[in-house]
PDB file of C-alpha atoms in Angstrom:
ATOM      1  CA  UNK E  28     -14.606 -27.055  13.192  1.00  0.00           C
ATOM      2  CA  UNK E  29     -12.505 -24.532  15.160  1.00  0.00           C
ATOM      3  CA  UNK E  30      -9.505 -25.252  12.900  1.00  0.00           C
ATOM      4  CA  UNK E  31     -11.590 -24.872   9.710  1.00  0.00           C
ATOM      5  CA  UNK E  32     -12.870 -21.289  10.965  1.00  0.00           C
ATOM      6  CA  UNK E  33      -9.398 -20.460  11.962  1.00  0.00           C
ATOM      7  CA  UNK E  34      -7.963 -21.261   8.346  1.00  0.00           C
ATOM      8  CA  UNK E  35     -10.924 -19.363   6.811  1.00  0.00           C
ATOM      9  CA  UNK E  36     -10.102 -16.284   9.102  1.00  0.00           C
ATOM     10  CA  UNK E  37      -6.424 -16.268   8.290  1.00  0.00           C
ATOM     11  CA  UNK E  38      -7.209 -16.540   4.470  1.00  0.00           C
ATOM     12  CA  UNK E  39      -9.402 -13.489   4.651  1.00  0.00           C
ATOM     13  CA  UNK E  40      -6.702 -11.493   6.526  1.00  0.00           C
ATOM     14  CA  UNK E  41      -4.165 -12.352   3.837  1.00  0.00           C
ATOM     15  CA  UNK E  42      -6.473 -11.408   1.117  1.00  0.00           C
ATOM     16  CA  UNK E  43      -7.483  -8.060   2.652  1.00  0.00           C
ATOM     17  CA  UNK E  44      -3.544  -7.406   3.370  1.00  0.00           C
ATOM     18  CA  UNK E  45      -2.590  -8.375  -0.227  1.00  0.00           C
ATOM     19  CA  UNK E  46      -5.351  -6.156  -1.608  1.00  0.00           C
ATOM     20  CA  UNK E  47      -4.200  -3.136   0.420  1.00  0.00           C
ATOM     21  CA  UNK E  48      -0.477  -3.749  -0.278  1.00  0.00           C
ATOM     22  CA  UNK E  49      -1.288  -4.072  -4.119  1.00  0.00           C
ATOM     23  CA  UNK E  50      -3.584  -0.818  -3.950  1.00  0.00           C
ATOM     24  CA  UNK E  51      -0.470   1.062  -3.060  1.00  0.00           C
ATOM     25  CA  UNK E  52       2.499  -0.591  -4.760  1.00  0.00           C
ATOM     26  CA  UNK E  53       0.918  -1.014  -8.106  1.00  0.00           C
ATOM     27  CA  UNK E  54       0.709   3.040  -8.441  1.00  0.00           C
ATOM     28  CA  UNK E  55       3.991   3.452  -6.535  1.00  0.00           C
ATOM     29  CA  UNK E  56       5.733   1.145  -9.078  1.00  0.00           C
ATOM     30  CA  UNK E  57       4.021   2.653 -12.147  1.00  0.00           C
ATOM     31  CA  UNK E  58       4.938   6.314 -10.859  1.00  0.00           C
ATOM     32  CA  UNK E  59       8.213   5.382 -10.197  1.00  0.00           C
ATOM     33  CA  UNK E  60       8.661   4.398 -13.900  1.00  0.00           C
ATOM     34  CA  UNK E  61       6.947   7.525 -15.176  1.00  0.00           C
ATOM     35  CA  UNK E  62       9.045   9.692 -12.939  1.00  0.00           C
ATOM     36  CA  UNK E  63      12.320   8.121 -14.064  1.00  0.00           C
ATOM     37  CA  UNK E  64      11.262   8.745 -17.648  1.00  0.00           C
ATOM     38  CA  UNK E  65      10.336  12.331 -17.189  1.00  0.00           C
ATOM     39  CA  UNK E  66      13.515  12.926 -15.175  1.00  0.00           C
ATOM     40  CA  UNK E  67      15.481  11.604 -18.023  1.00  0.00           C
ATOM     41  CA  UNK E  68      14.126  14.135 -20.482  1.00  0.00           C
ATOM     42  CA  UNK E  69      16.393  17.129 -21.514  1.00  0.00           C
ATOM     43  CA  UNK E  70      14.061  19.598 -19.720  1.00  0.00           C
ATOM     44  CA  UNK E  71      12.232  17.541 -17.147  1.00  0.00           C
ATOM     45  CA  UNK E  72       8.559  18.761 -16.435  1.00  0.00           C
ATOM     46  CA  UNK E  73       8.889  19.818 -12.824  1.00  0.00           C
ATOM     47  CA  UNK E  74       4.990  19.728 -12.486  1.00  0.00           C
ATOM     48  CA  UNK E  75       4.609  16.161 -13.663  1.00  0.00           C
ATOM     49  CA  UNK E  76       7.427  15.092 -11.363  1.00  0.00           C
ATOM     50  CA  UNK E  77       5.808  16.938  -8.396  1.00  0.00           C
ATOM     51  CA  UNK E  78       2.445  14.974  -9.041  1.00  0.00           C
ATOM     52  CA  UNK E  79       4.404  11.803  -9.015  1.00  0.00           C
ATOM     53  CA  UNK E  80       6.145  12.394  -5.880  1.00  0.00           C
ATOM     54  CA  UNK E  81       3.125  13.682  -4.225  1.00  0.00           C
ATOM     55  CA  UNK E  82       1.125  10.663  -5.252  1.00  0.00           C
ATOM     56  CA  UNK E  83       4.027   8.271  -4.267  1.00  0.00           C
ATOM     57  CA  UNK E  84       3.795  10.034  -0.751  1.00  0.00           C
ATOM     58  CA  UNK E  85       0.093   9.669  -0.521  1.00  0.00           C
ATOM     59  CA  UNK E  86       0.260   5.948  -1.119  1.00  0.00           C
ATOM     60  CA  UNK E  87       3.068   5.509   1.048  1.00  0.00           C
ATOM     61  CA  UNK E  88       1.135   7.370   3.816  1.00  0.00           C
ATOM     62  CA  UNK E  89      -1.942   5.184   3.153  1.00  0.00           C
ATOM     63  CA  UNK E  90      -0.012   1.827   3.459  1.00  0.00           C
ATOM     64  CA  UNK E  91       1.464   3.299   6.748  1.00  0.00           C
ATOM     65  CA  UNK E  92      -1.901   3.964   8.095  1.00  0.00           C
ATOM     66  CA  UNK E  93      -3.052   0.493   7.058  1.00  0.00           C
ATOM     67  CA  UNK E  94      -0.215  -1.176   8.710  1.00  0.00           C
ATOM     68  CA  UNK E  95      -0.224   0.929  11.834  1.00  0.00           C
ATOM     69  CA  UNK E  96      -4.170   0.026  12.147  1.00  0.00           C
ATOM     70  CA  UNK E  97      -3.209  -3.791  11.975  1.00  0.00           C
ATOM     71  CA  UNK E  98      -0.462  -3.064  14.594  1.00  0.00           C
ATOM     72  CA  UNK E  99      -2.789  -1.408  16.907  1.00  0.00           C
ATOM     73  CA  UNK E 100      -5.327  -4.317  16.458  1.00  0.00           C
ATOM     74  CA  UNK E 101      -2.650  -6.802  17.244  1.00  0.00           C
ATOM     75  CA  UNK E 102      -2.225  -4.903  20.582  1.00  0.00           C
ATOM     76  CA  UNK E 103      -5.570  -5.274  21.783  1.00  0.00           C
ATOM     77  CA  UNK E 104      -6.021  -7.229  25.042  1.00  0.00           C
ATOM     78  CA  UNK E 105      -7.028 -10.976  24.589  1.00  0.00           C
TER      79      UNK E 105
END
């Protein structure tokens, strides 16, 4: 019974981590593609590139905050 609960807990943790990673990585990937396309134009739209970089920065900060939260949790006393 205890082993089954532990497996269920790990599955839930893995789902949460995967969800959070995908929430940040999908937009980062999409924005990197868009930014590359805009940067390749004869006259790149600097405003669009600024928004692309700002959003990538924001998603990366969110991901760092999420990972830091798990790291703090892992350091809790038994």
